[in-house]
mmCIF file of C-alpha atoms in Angstrom:
data_model
loop_
_atom_site.group_PDB
_atom_site.id
_atom_site.type_symbol
_atom_site.label_atom_id
_atom_site.label_comp_id
_atom_site.label_asym_id
_atom_site.label_seq_id
_atom_site.Cartn_x
_atom_site.Cartn_y
_atom_site.Cartn_z
ATOM 1 C CA MET A 456 -16.041 -22.003 -12.909
ATOM 2 C CA PRO A 457 -19.793 -22.679 -12.612
ATOM 3 C CA MET A 458 -19.228 -25.921 -14.548
ATOM 4 C CA ARG A 459 -16.620 -27.070 -12.125
ATOM 5 C CA SER A 460 -18.411 -26.272 -8.991
ATOM 6 C CA GLN A 461 -21.659 -28.033 -9.937
ATOM 7 C CA PRO A 462 -20.243 -31.563 -9.764
ATOM 8 C CA ALA A 463 -18.719 -30.705 -6.453
ATOM 9 C CA LYS A 464 -21.936 -29.486 -5.053
ATOM 10 C CA SER A 465 -23.708 -32.559 -6.412
ATOM 11 C CA SER A 466 -21.105 -34.837 -4.743
ATOM 12 C CA LEU A 467 -21.439 -33.083 -1.413
ATOM 13 C CA SER A 468 -25.305 -33.269 -1.609
ATOM 14 C CA PHE A 469 -24.958 -37.075 -2.441
ATOM 15 C CA PHE A 470 -22.719 -37.772 0.629
ATOM 16 C CA LYS A 471 -24.774 -35.727 2.933
ATOM 17 C CA LYS A 472 -27.479 -38.295 2.443
ATOM 18 C CA PHE A 473 -25.495 -40.953 4.207
ATOM 19 C CA GLY A 474 -25.258 -41.173 7.957
ATOM 20 C CA PRO A 475 -26.750 -43.905 10.173
ATOM 21 C CA GLY A 476 -25.090 -46.717 8.263
ATOM 22 C CA LEU A 477 -21.648 -45.071 8.211
ATOM 23 C CA VAL A 478 -21.790 -44.052 11.870
ATOM 24 C CA THR A 479 -22.925 -47.557 12.822
ATOM 25 C CA GLY A 480 -20.100 -49.078 10.949
ATOM 26 C CA ALA A 481 -17.640 -46.812 12.642
ATOM 27 C CA SER A 482 -19.047 -47.498 15.961
ATOM 28 C CA ASP A 483 -18.814 -51.266 15.435
ATOM 29 C CA ASP A 484 -15.019 -51.014 15.482
ATOM 30 C CA ASP A 485 -15.071 -49.860 19.014
ATOM 31 C CA PRO A 486 -12.406 -50.874 21.619
ATOM 32 C CA SER A 487 -14.366 -54.077 22.273
ATOM 33 C CA GLY A 488 -13.818 -54.886 18.613
ATOM 34 C CA ILE A 489 -10.264 -53.838 18.446
ATOM 35 C CA GLY A 490 -9.449 -56.036 21.470
ATOM 36 C CA THR A 491 -11.385 -58.996 20.272
ATOM 37 C CA TYR A 492 -9.834 -58.920 16.855
ATOM 38 C CA SER A 493 -6.412 -58.525 18.207
ATOM 39 C CA GLN A 494 -6.828 -61.374 20.556
ATOM 40 C CA VAL A 495 -8.248 -63.653 17.818
ATOM 41 C CA GLY A 496 -5.244 -62.753 15.505
ATOM 42 C CA ALA A 497 -2.751 -63.423 18.205
ATOM 43 C CA GLN A 498 -4.344 -66.784 19.266
ATOM 44 C CA PHE A 499 -5.359 -68.304 15.803
ATOM 45 C CA GLY A 500 -3.133 -66.389 13.387
ATOM 46 C CA TYR A 501 -4.843 -66.121 9.983
ATOM 47 C CA GLY A 502 -7.250 -68.880 10.834
ATOM 48 C CA LEU A 503 -10.242 -66.747 11.453
ATOM 49 C CA LEU A 504 -9.933 -64.203 8.725
ATOM 50 C CA TRP A 505 -12.772 -66.050 6.811
ATOM 51 C CA THR A 506 -15.248 -64.911 9.510
ATOM 52 C CA ILE A 507 -14.963 -61.314 8.330
ATOM 53 C CA VAL A 508 -15.780 -62.240 4.898
ATOM 54 C CA LEU A 509 -18.718 -64.462 5.980
ATOM 55 C CA SER A 510 -19.987 -61.800 8.456
ATOM 56 C CA TYR A 511 -20.281 -58.970 5.936
ATOM 57 C CA PRO A 512 -23.340 -60.054 4.032
ATOM 58 C CA LEU A 513 -24.936 -61.298 7.251
ATOM 59 C CA MET A 514 -24.126 -58.003 8.975
ATOM 60 C CA VAL A 515 -25.389 -55.917 6.077
ATOM 61 C CA ALA A 516 -28.698 -57.962 6.004
ATOM 62 C CA ILE A 517 -29.574 -57.540 9.643
ATOM 63 C CA GLN A 518 -28.529 -53.852 9.774
ATOM 64 C CA GLU A 519 -30.527 -53.019 6.679
ATOM 65 C CA ILE A 520 -33.539 -54.782 8.098
ATOM 66 C CA SER A 521 -33.304 -52.918 11.362
ATOM 67 C CA ALA A 522 -33.045 -49.601 9.552
ATOM 68 C CA ARG A 523 -36.023 -50.498 7.387
ATOM 69 C CA ILE A 524 -38.168 -51.117 10.474
ATOM 70 C CA GLY A 525 -37.291 -47.667 11.815
ATOM 71 C CA ARG A 526 -37.786 -45.886 8.451
ATOM 72 C CA VAL A 527 -40.939 -47.710 7.480
ATOM 73 C CA THR A 528 -42.835 -47.517 10.882
ATOM 74 C CA GLY A 529 -41.370 -44.236 12.035
ATOM 75 C CA VAL A 530 -40.549 -45.720 15.590
ATOM 76 C CA GLY A 531 -37.816 -47.930 16.887
ATOM 77 C CA ILE A 532 -37.599 -51.734 17.493
ATOM 78 C CA ALA A 533 -38.798 -51.416 21.165
ATOM 79 C CA ALA A 534 -41.767 -49.211 20.213
ATOM 80 C CA ASN A 535 -42.709 -51.861 17.566
ATOM 81 C CA LEU A 536 -42.367 -54.593 20.137
ATOM 82 C CA ARG A 537 -44.599 -52.656 22.593
ATOM 83 C CA THR A 538 -47.334 -52.174 20.086
ATOM 84 C CA ASN A 539 -47.455 -55.533 18.202
ATOM 85 C CA TYR A 540 -46.134 -58.126 20.659
ATOM 86 C CA PRO A 541 -46.712 -59.457 24.258
ATOM 87 C CA LYS A 542 -45.159 -57.238 26.949
ATOM 88 C CA PRO A 543 -43.059 -59.980 28.493
ATOM 89 C CA LEU A 544 -41.222 -60.348 25.195
ATOM 90 C CA LEU A 545 -40.373 -56.751 25.214
ATOM 91 C CA TYR A 546 -39.067 -56.696 28.681
ATOM 92 C CA CYS A 547 -36.999 -59.847 28.020
ATOM 93 C CA VAL A 548 -35.364 -58.258 24.965
ATOM 94 C CA LEU A 549 -34.688 -55.024 26.905
ATOM 95 C CA VAL A 550 -33.062 -56.847 29.916
ATOM 96 C CA MET A 551 -30.766 -58.946 27.653
ATOM 97 C CA VAL A 552 -29.599 -55.938 25.601
ATOM 98 C CA ALA A 553 -29.264 -53.724 28.646
ATOM 99 C CA VAL A 554 -26.841 -56.302 30.352
ATOM 100 C CA ALA A 555 -24.832 -56.770 27.194
ATOM 101 C CA ASN A 556 -24.560 -52.917 26.673
ATOM 102 C CA VAL A 557 -23.537 -52.211 30.191
ATOM 103 C CA PHE A 558 -20.876 -54.861 30.038
ATOM 104 C CA ASN A 559 -19.669 -53.553 26.630
ATOM 105 C CA LEU A 560 -19.702 -49.940 27.884
ATOM 106 C CA GLY A 561 -17.515 -50.923 30.884
ATOM 107 C CA ALA A 562 -15.125 -52.760 28.542
ATOM 108 C CA ASP A 563 -14.857 -49.950 26.126
ATOM 109 C CA ILE A 564 -14.225 -47.292 28.823
ATOM 110 C CA GLY A 565 -11.670 -49.356 30.446
ATOM 111 C CA ALA A 566 -9.826 -50.009 27.272
ATOM 112 C CA MET A 567 -9.738 -46.234 26.661
ATOM 113 C CA GLY A 568 -8.226 -45.694 30.043
ATOM 114 C CA ALA A 569 -5.640 -48.585 29.565
ATOM 115 C CA ALA A 570 -4.714 -47.184 26.021
ATOM 116 C CA THR A 571 -4.162 -43.716 27.339
ATOM 117 C CA GLN A 572 -1.908 -44.955 30.096
ATOM 118 C CA LEU A 573 0.369 -46.259 27.393
ATOM 119 C CA VAL A 574 1.310 -42.843 26.353
ATOM 120 C CA LEU A 575 0.527 -40.524 29.336
ATOM 121 C CA PRO A 576 1.709 -40.713 32.900
ATOM 122 C CA GLY A 577 -0.894 -41.609 35.394
ATOM 123 C CA LYS A 578 -3.018 -44.420 36.626
ATOM 124 C CA SER A 579 -5.578 -46.157 34.221
ATOM 125 C CA GLY A 580 -8.269 -45.727 36.937
ATOM 126 C CA LEU A 581 -8.049 -41.940 36.636
ATOM 127 C CA PHE A 582 -8.233 -41.975 32.787
ATOM 128 C CA ILE A 583 -11.235 -44.344 33.050
ATOM 129 C CA VAL A 584 -13.088 -41.987 35.335
ATOM 130 C CA ILE A 585 -12.169 -39.010 32.924
ATOM 131 C CA PHE A 586 -13.312 -40.816 29.898
ATOM 132 C CA GLY A 587 -16.536 -42.222 31.477
ATOM 133 C CA VAL A 588 -17.598 -38.876 32.928
ATOM 134 C CA GLY A 589 -16.309 -36.844 29.962
ATOM 135 C CA SER A 590 -18.361 -38.907 27.601
ATOM 136 C CA LEU A 591 -21.391 -38.507 29.645
ATOM 137 C CA VAL A 592 -20.992 -34.719 29.795
ATOM 138 C CA GLY A 593 -20.401 -34.560 26.080
ATOM 139 C CA ILE A 594 -23.627 -36.499 25.470
ATOM 140 C CA LEU A 595 -25.514 -34.136 27.837
ATOM 141 C CA LEU A 596 -24.209 -30.930 26.341
ATOM 142 C CA VAL A 597 -23.582 -31.654 22.658
ATOM 143 C CA PRO A 598 -26.196 -32.921 20.119
ATOM 144 C CA TYR A 599 -24.829 -36.281 18.873
ATOM 145 C CA SER A 600 -24.969 -35.212 15.237
ATOM 146 C CA LYS A 601 -22.318 -32.592 16.061
ATOM 147 C CA TYR A 602 -20.422 -34.719 18.543
ATOM 148 C CA ALA A 603 -20.018 -37.571 15.953
ATOM 149 C CA LYS A 604 -19.179 -35.489 13.077
ATOM 150 C CA TYR A 605 -15.792 -34.584 14.652
ATOM 151 C CA LEU A 606 -15.075 -37.649 16.546
ATOM 152 C CA LYS A 607 -15.536 -40.018 13.642
ATOM 153 C CA TRP A 608 -12.485 -38.613 11.945
ATOM 154 C CA LEU A 609 -10.414 -40.297 14.654
ATOM 155 C CA THR A 610 -11.534 -43.582 13.374
ATOM 156 C CA LEU A 611 -9.257 -43.000 10.280
ATOM 157 C CA SER A 612 -6.406 -43.853 12.623
ATOM 158 C CA LEU A 613 -7.525 -47.551 12.487
ATOM 159 C CA PHE A 614 -6.307 -47.453 8.955
ATOM 160 C CA SER A 615 -2.884 -47.647 10.337
ATOM 161 C CA TYR A 616 -3.432 -51.422 10.646
ATOM 162 C CA VAL A 617 -4.243 -51.556 6.944
ATOM 163 C CA GLY A 618 -1.001 -49.788 6.158
ATOM 164 C CA VAL A 619 1.115 -51.838 8.394
ATOM 165 C CA ALA A 620 -0.069 -55.088 6.717
ATOM 166 C CA PHE A 621 1.517 -53.888 3.461
ATOM 167 C CA ILE A 622 4.910 -53.269 5.004
ATOM 168 C CA ALA A 623 5.015 -56.310 7.299
ATOM 169 C CA HIS A 624 6.224 -59.660 5.943
ATOM 170 C CA VAL A 625 2.647 -61.074 5.271
ATOM 171 C CA PRO A 626 2.412 -64.320 3.455
ATOM 172 C CA TRP A 627 -0.283 -63.208 1.138
ATOM 173 C CA PRO A 628 -0.968 -66.779 -0.476
ATOM 174 C CA MET A 629 -1.439 -68.115 3.098
ATOM 175 C CA VAL A 630 -3.754 -65.228 3.936
ATOM 176 C CA LEU A 631 -5.896 -65.737 0.772
ATOM 177 C CA HIS A 632 -6.156 -69.496 1.549
ATOM 178 C CA ALA A 633 -7.198 -68.913 5.121
ATOM 179 C CA THR A 634 -9.720 -66.312 3.966
ATOM 180 C CA PHE A 635 -11.485 -68.263 1.185
ATOM 181 C CA LEU A 636 -10.675 -71.877 2.052
ATOM 182 C CA PRO A 637 -10.793 -71.958 5.809
ATOM 183 C CA HIS A 638 -9.719 -74.684 8.190
ATOM 184 C CA ILE A 639 -12.335 -74.991 10.937
ATOM 185 C CA GLU A 640 -11.466 -76.434 14.235
ATOM 186 C CA ARG A 641 -14.039 -78.195 16.448
ATOM 187 C CA THR A 642 -12.644 -77.004 19.768
ATOM 188 C CA LYS A 643 -13.977 -75.037 22.484
ATOM 189 C CA GLU A 644 -11.372 -72.289 22.122
ATOM 190 C CA TYR A 645 -12.070 -72.003 18.312
ATOM 191 C CA LEU A 646 -15.824 -71.769 18.621
ATOM 192 C CA THR A 647 -15.596 -69.263 21.487
ATOM 193 C CA ALA A 648 -13.432 -67.100 19.321
ATOM 194 C CA LEU A 649 -15.866 -67.591 16.487
ATOM 195 C CA VAL A 650 -18.738 -66.349 18.614
ATOM 196 C CA ALA A 651 -16.692 -63.436 19.761
ATOM 197 C CA VAL A 652 -15.982 -62.226 16.331
ATOM 198 C CA LEU A 653 -19.531 -62.600 15.243
ATOM 199 C CA GLY A 654 -20.686 -60.991 18.406
ATOM 200 C CA THR A 655 -18.461 -58.048 17.723
ATOM 201 C CA THR A 656 -19.464 -57.607 14.129
ATOM 202 C CA ILE A 657 -23.176 -58.461 14.523
ATOM 203 C CA SER A 658 -23.940 -56.640 17.877
ATOM 204 C CA PRO A 659 -27.405 -56.270 19.398
ATOM 205 C CA TYR A 660 -26.931 -52.557 20.275
ATOM 206 C CA LEU A 661 -26.389 -51.664 16.631
ATOM 207 C CA PHE A 662 -29.790 -53.090 15.728
ATOM 208 C CA PHE A 663 -31.454 -50.684 18.081
ATOM 209 C CA TRP A 664 -29.206 -47.807 17.188
ATOM 210 C CA GLN A 665 -29.609 -47.973 13.346
ATOM 211 C CA ALA A 666 -33.402 -48.317 13.626
ATOM 212 C CA SER A 667 -33.539 -45.374 16.017
ATOM 213 C CA GLN A 668 -31.263 -43.197 13.964
ATOM 214 C CA GLU A 669 -33.661 -43.665 10.971
ATOM 215 C CA VAL A 670 -36.457 -42.601 13.251
ATOM 216 C CA GLU A 671 -34.497 -39.422 14.110
ATOM 217 C CA GLU A 672 -33.988 -38.798 10.514
ATOM 218 C CA VAL A 673 -37.660 -38.905 10.104
ATOM 219 C CA ARG A 674 -38.352 -36.531 12.999
ATOM 220 C CA ASN A 675 -35.600 -34.048 12.368
ATOM 221 C CA LYS A 676 -35.612 -33.625 8.588
ATOM 222 C CA ARG A 677 -38.391 -31.395 7.113
ATOM 223 C CA GLY A 678 -40.660 -33.255 4.753
ATOM 224 C CA GLU A 679 -39.542 -36.764 5.631
ATOM 225 C CA LYS A 680 -42.246 -39.212 6.981
ATOM 226 C CA ALA A 681 -42.424 -42.812 7.962
ATOM 227 C CA LEU A 682 -42.845 -44.845 4.657
ATOM 228 C CA LYS A 683 -46.083 -46.340 5.859
ATOM 229 C CA ARG A 684 -47.442 -42.763 5.814
ATOM 230 C CA ALA A 685 -45.514 -41.619 2.759
ATOM 231 C CA PRO A 686 -45.026 -44.438 0.256
ATOM 232 C CA SER A 687 -43.895 -42.062 -2.375
ATOM 233 C CA GLN A 688 -40.560 -41.651 -0.545
ATOM 234 C CA ALA A 689 -39.871 -45.403 -0.438
ATOM 235 C CA GLN A 690 -37.683 -45.711 -3.582
ATOM 236 C CA GLU A 691 -35.368 -42.931 -2.519
ATOM 237 C CA GLN A 692 -35.078 -43.801 1.221
ATOM 238 C CA LEU A 693 -34.783 -47.584 0.924
ATOM 239 C CA GLY A 694 -32.131 -47.199 -1.772
ATOM 240 C CA ARG A 695 -30.189 -44.755 0.484
ATOM 241 C CA ILE A 696 -30.461 -47.167 3.420
ATOM 242 C CA ARG A 697 -29.080 -49.918 1.299
ATOM 243 C CA ILE A 698 -26.121 -47.996 -0.040
ATOM 244 C CA ASP A 699 -25.461 -46.365 3.406
ATOM 245 C CA THR A 700 -25.443 -49.781 5.139
ATOM 246 C CA TYR A 701 -23.367 -51.497 2.503
ATOM 247 C CA LEU A 702 -20.761 -48.683 2.778
ATOM 248 C CA GLY A 703 -20.778 -48.560 6.566
ATOM 249 C CA MET A 704 -20.439 -52.197 7.077
ATOM 250 C CA ALA A 705 -17.769 -52.536 4.336
ATOM 251 C CA PHE A 706 -15.668 -49.898 6.277
ATOM 252 C CA SER A 707 -16.240 -51.780 9.519
ATOM 253 C CA ASN A 708 -15.219 -55.069 8.225
ATOM 254 C CA LEU A 709 -12.272 -53.915 6.242
ATOM 255 C CA VAL A 710 -10.753 -52.418 9.386
ATOM 256 C CA ALA A 711 -11.670 -55.660 11.256
ATOM 257 C CA PHE A 712 -9.921 -57.854 8.659
ATOM 258 C CA PHE A 713 -6.656 -55.910 8.859
ATOM 259 C CA ILE A 714 -6.634 -55.856 12.658
ATOM 260 C CA ILE A 715 -6.813 -59.576 12.803
ATOM 261 C CA LEU A 716 -4.303 -59.826 9.927
ATOM 262 C CA THR A 717 -1.762 -57.477 11.608
ATOM 263 C CA ALA A 718 -2.047 -59.158 15.007
ATOM 264 C CA ALA A 719 -1.483 -62.452 13.321
ATOM 265 C CA ALA A 720 1.521 -61.174 11.429
ATOM 266 C CA THR A 721 3.146 -59.679 14.567
ATOM 267 C CA LEU A 722 2.058 -61.279 17.849
ATOM 268 C CA HIS A 723 1.061 -64.791 16.559
ATOM 269 C CA THR A 724 4.158 -64.996 14.228
ATOM 270 C CA HIS A 725 6.476 -64.160 17.142
ATOM 271 C CA GLY A 726 4.954 -66.722 19.454
ATOM 272 C CA THR A 727 2.577 -64.453 21.436
ATOM 273 C CA ASN A 728 -0.709 -66.391 21.349
ATOM 274 C CA GLU A 729 -2.330 -64.741 24.376
ATOM 275 C CA ILE A 730 -2.997 -61.000 24.844
ATOM 276 C CA SER A 731 -3.102 -60.362 28.632
ATOM 277 C CA THR A 732 -2.811 -56.480 28.618
ATOM 278 C CA SER A 733 -3.988 -53.597 26.449
ATOM 279 C CA ALA A 734 -0.405 -52.705 25.854
ATOM 280 C CA GLN A 735 0.285 -55.875 23.845
ATOM 281 C CA ALA A 736 -2.750 -55.141 21.605
ATOM 282 C CA ALA A 737 -1.542 -51.616 20.858
ATOM 283 C CA LYS A 738 2.262 -52.365 20.685
ATOM 284 C CA ALA A 739 1.477 -54.959 17.936
ATOM 285 C CA LEU A 740 2.350 -52.105 15.466
ATOM 286 C CA GLU A 741 5.435 -50.708 17.027
ATOM 287 C CA PRO A 742 8.080 -53.348 16.080
ATOM 288 C CA LEU A 743 7.105 -52.965 12.479
ATOM 289 C CA ALA A 744 5.777 -49.466 11.863
ATOM 290 C CA GLY A 745 7.478 -47.616 14.677
ATOM 291 C CA ARG A 746 6.272 -45.335 17.456
ATOM 292 C CA PHE A 747 4.094 -43.163 15.225
ATOM 293 C CA ALA A 748 1.859 -46.051 13.990
ATOM 294 C CA PHE A 749 1.628 -47.196 17.730
ATOM 295 C CA LEU A 750 0.440 -43.716 18.716
ATOM 296 C CA LEU A 751 -2.087 -43.765 15.969
ATOM 297 C CA PHE A 752 -3.529 -46.995 17.050
ATOM 298 C CA VAL A 753 -3.825 -45.696 20.615
ATOM 299 C CA CYS A 754 -5.638 -42.654 19.146
ATOM 300 C CA GLY A 755 -7.932 -45.067 17.327
ATOM 301 C CA ILE A 756 -8.838 -46.892 20.497
ATOM 302 C CA VAL A 757 -9.632 -43.649 22.282
ATOM 303 C CA GLY A 758 -11.457 -42.012 19.296
ATOM 304 C CA THR A 759 -13.663 -45.018 18.471
ATOM 305 C CA GLY A 760 -14.433 -45.430 22.256
ATOM 306 C CA LEU A 761 -15.563 -41.897 22.311
ATOM 307 C CA LEU A 762 -17.784 -42.525 19.358
ATOM 308 C CA ALA A 763 -19.088 -45.820 20.652
ATOM 309 C CA VAL A 764 -19.911 -44.992 24.289
ATOM 310 C CA PRO A 765 -22.821 -42.732 23.246
ATOM 311 C CA VAL A 766 -24.071 -45.256 20.776
ATOM 312 C CA LEU A 767 -24.011 -48.068 23.430
ATOM 313 C CA ALA A 768 -25.610 -45.888 26.210
ATOM 314 C CA ALA A 769 -28.270 -44.401 23.752
ATOM 315 C CA SER A 770 -29.154 -47.566 22.062
ATOM 316 C CA ILE A 771 -30.567 -49.216 25.110
ATOM 317 C CA SER A 772 -32.045 -45.920 26.370
ATOM 318 C CA TYR A 773 -33.896 -45.568 23.039
ATOM 319 C CA GLY A 774 -35.365 -48.965 23.809
ATOM 320 C CA ILE A 775 -36.229 -48.211 27.417
ATOM 321 C CA GLY A 776 -37.725 -44.785 26.356
ATOM 322 C CA GLU A 777 -39.873 -46.291 23.533
ATOM 323 C CA ALA A 778 -41.137 -49.080 25.884
ATOM 324 C CA TRP A 779 -42.348 -46.525 28.429
ATOM 325 C CA ARG A 780 -43.362 -43.851 25.894
ATOM 326 C CA TRP A 781 -40.630 -41.225 27.035
ATOM 327 C CA GLU A 782 -39.317 -38.479 24.819
ATOM 328 C CA ALA A 783 -36.224 -40.259 23.508
ATOM 329 C CA SER A 784 -33.897 -38.246 21.250
ATOM 330 C CA LEU A 785 -30.156 -37.348 21.296
ATOM 331 C CA GLU A 786 -31.117 -34.228 19.382
ATOM 332 C CA ARG A 787 -33.350 -32.950 22.343
ATOM 333 C CA LYS A 788 -31.741 -31.058 25.267
ATOM 334 C CA PRO A 789 -31.524 -32.924 28.599
ATOM 335 C CA ARG A 790 -34.326 -30.829 30.056
ATOM 336 C CA GLU A 791 -36.553 -31.828 27.246
ATOM 337 C CA ALA A 792 -35.996 -35.561 27.608
ATOM 338 C CA VAL A 793 -34.950 -35.904 31.349
ATOM 339 C CA ARG A 794 -35.825 -39.588 31.713
ATOM 340 C CA PHE A 795 -34.094 -40.652 28.490
ATOM 341 C CA TYR A 796 -30.863 -38.913 29.576
ATOM 342 C CA ALA A 797 -31.132 -40.203 33.155
ATOM 343 C CA ALA A 798 -31.186 -43.787 31.523
ATOM 344 C CA ILE A 799 -28.058 -42.848 29.475
ATOM 345 C CA ALA A 800 -26.347 -41.596 32.641
ATOM 346 C CA THR A 801 -27.295 -44.734 34.615
ATOM 347 C CA ALA A 802 -26.004 -47.060 31.828
ATOM 348 C CA THR A 803 -22.701 -45.130 31.482
ATOM 349 C CA LEU A 804 -22.021 -44.976 35.216
ATOM 350 C CA LEU A 805 -22.890 -48.649 35.670
ATOM 351 C CA GLY A 806 -20.351 -49.542 32.947
ATOM 352 C CA LEU A 807 -17.813 -47.216 34.412
ATOM 353 C CA SER A 808 -18.162 -48.890 37.746
ATOM 354 C CA LEU A 809 -17.370 -52.364 36.378
ATOM 355 C CA ASN A 810 -13.741 -51.261 35.915
ATOM 356 C CA PHE A 811 -13.228 -51.080 39.562
ATOM 357 C CA MET A 812 -14.122 -54.658 40.177
ATOM 358 C CA GLY A 813 -10.837 -56.300 39.311
ATOM 359 C CA ILE A 814 -11.701 -57.376 35.787
ATOM 360 C CA ASP A 815 -8.887 -57.409 33.311
ATOM 361 C CA PRO A 816 -9.730 -54.983 30.540
ATOM 362 C CA VAL A 817 -8.756 -57.082 27.431
ATOM 363 C CA LYS A 818 -10.432 -60.099 28.867
ATOM 364 C CA ALA A 819 -13.614 -58.029 29.576
ATOM 365 C CA LEU A 820 -13.532 -56.807 25.920
ATOM 366 C CA PHE A 821 -13.403 -60.491 24.703
ATOM 367 C CA TRP A 822 -16.245 -61.601 26.918
ATOM 368 C CA ALA A 823 -18.313 -58.586 26.075
ATOM 369 C CA ALA A 824 -18.153 -59.788 22.549
ATOM 370 C CA ILE A 825 -19.167 -63.283 23.609
ATOM 371 C CA LEU A 826 -22.192 -61.925 25.632
ATOM 372 C CA ASN A 827 -23.238 -59.950 22.509
ATOM 373 C CA GLY A 828 -23.101 -62.985 20.446
ATOM 374 C CA VAL A 829 -25.263 -64.947 22.775
ATOM 375 C CA VAL A 830 -27.884 -62.218 22.964
ATOM 376 C CA ALA A 831 -27.831 -61.379 19.257
ATOM 377 C CA GLY A 832 -29.467 -64.741 18.168
ATOM 378 C CA PRO A 833 -32.724 -64.501 19.989
ATOM 379 C CA LEU A 834 -33.080 -60.797 19.159
ATOM 380 C CA MET A 835 -32.467 -61.409 15.454
ATOM 381 C CA VAL A 836 -35.429 -63.860 15.564
ATOM 382 C CA VAL A 837 -37.710 -61.158 16.980
ATOM 383 C CA ILE A 838 -36.407 -58.628 14.338
ATOM 384 C CA MET A 839 -36.923 -61.029 11.478
ATOM 385 C CA LEU A 840 -40.423 -61.817 12.580
ATOM 386 C CA MET A 841 -41.283 -58.120 12.947
ATOM 387 C CA ALA A 842 -39.750 -57.239 9.487
ATOM 388 C CA ALA A 843 -41.870 -59.879 7.720
ATOM 389 C CA SER A 844 -45.057 -58.970 9.447
ATOM 390 C CA LYS A 845 -47.589 -56.985 7.468
ATOM 391 C CA ARG A 846 -49.132 -55.668 10.568
ATOM 392 C CA VAL A 847 -45.910 -53.954 11.400
ATOM 393 C CA MET A 848 -44.435 -53.077 8.040
ATOM 394 C CA GLY A 849 -47.603 -52.829 5.919
ATOM 395 C CA GLN A 850 -46.681 -53.076 2.208
ATOM 396 C CA PHE A 851 -43.076 -52.676 3.038
ATOM 397 C CA VAL A 852 -42.370 -56.109 4.418
ATOM 398 C CA ILE A 853 -38.808 -57.131 3.451
ATOM 399 C CA PRO A 854 -38.272 -58.650 0.087
ATOM 400 C CA PRO A 855 -37.553 -62.438 -0.167
ATOM 401 C CA PRO A 856 -33.771 -62.174 -0.913
ATOM 402 C CA LEU A 857 -33.277 -59.884 2.105
ATOM 403 C CA LYS A 858 -35.475 -62.148 4.117
ATOM 404 C CA ALA A 859 -33.461 -65.125 3.159
ATOM 405 C CA MET A 860 -30.153 -63.458 4.084
ATOM 406 C CA GLY A 861 -31.605 -62.298 7.370
ATOM 407 C CA TRP A 862 -32.628 -65.687 8.516
ATOM 408 C CA LEU A 863 -29.340 -67.038 7.314
ATOM 409 C CA ALA A 864 -27.553 -64.572 9.601
ATOM 410 C CA THR A 865 -29.906 -65.501 12.444
ATOM 411 C CA ALA A 866 -29.242 -69.199 12.037
ATOM 412 C CA VAL A 867 -25.469 -68.699 11.807
ATOM 413 C CA MET A 868 -25.472 -66.767 15.147
ATOM 414 C CA ILE A 869 -27.689 -69.255 16.880
ATOM 415 C CA CYS A 870 -25.652 -72.271 15.661
ATOM 416 C CA ALA A 871 -22.308 -70.722 16.735
ATOM 417 C CA CYS A 872 -23.729 -70.091 20.208
ATOM 418 C CA VAL A 873 -25.129 -73.559 20.481
ATOM 419 C CA GLY A 874 -21.702 -74.931 19.408
ATOM 420 C CA VAL A 875 -19.947 -73.084 22.230
ATOM 421 C CA PHE A 876 -22.292 -74.534 24.817
ATOM 422 C CA LEU A 877 -21.991 -78.007 23.484
ATOM 423 C CA THR A 878 -18.272 -77.905 23.637
ATOM 424 C CA TRP A 879 -18.047 -76.113 26.991
ATOM 425 C CA LYS A 880 -16.905 -78.226 30.002
#
């Protein structure tokens, strides 16, 4: 019996080391992502599957770099900007990310309300208020580590899209060809969809979030310190960050791939190229997998929304708190970090209010992704300069292979955005 229990204990201890990367990956498949991937699959079929393969190493690189900044310096991205760079740059970054986050918050809360209306009687506006206010109350009353531990199990419902792909009539040779030998269109619609996918997978709020979560790990785990102060911990912590990020982003991109695939195999194949309601995105499963799969998908939208709303609201609040030297931690009680939680409440309520301005929820999801894509490029330039600076990172400046991949990710984001502006009329 002791011989059997030891491996189990070792495995449990191993998996307990992972967290920020896995939570970040799960949060990335939020309702904004689900709506965007579904719309892209409906409009272009299998034509943009290749973007998920392309985005994986780029996403891993920038998220690992963001995590390294937090772990090495012991403070988040905004705090490093405040200390090492001109104040106008800090304020510009915070304004851009705040606008994108509030827009994304509104889109996610709206999608949760619209999805719930599919299965429960009532107006979507009522559900929007319930989810917005309920999420805020949850943030205020429950430490995020406990809150996320339970809610992230709901993200497993997204694997219903993986399952339905194997029972649908999917032309796998065509899928493989579109994934690895893509046909790229030089049209406004195609480039806009490309930026939407990249903006969903490589989102600015995730940079702030993963860096800040590494800072939380340093603060809240006994014996752990910023690597600049404790170089002896570097090998273990940087190795953990790498594996954690690879696994988290792999989960995120696998789900994203199959959402596009299933939308292409259902909506696009049957001539539905435009998603105008949340019902169409969710009901993509129902004709092939039945009511149960449809309900699972609705649960996935709600579950990932509940997981993502605190991430979105807190990521910008971390930045604002660090910029003004507030106590900023989701593990603190509201009375211990009043201004930090006030910023979270303001962002959440602003996002909630956007849903009562006559904006279509699915369109809002898509344009939230576009906005994230536009903001990501300039922010990634700042992060790359920071991560390569000895003044910021000391001896732990990012290694050349990671630096090259990070700059490649930055260049791809900027070029995609420039392409959209050049084709826009």
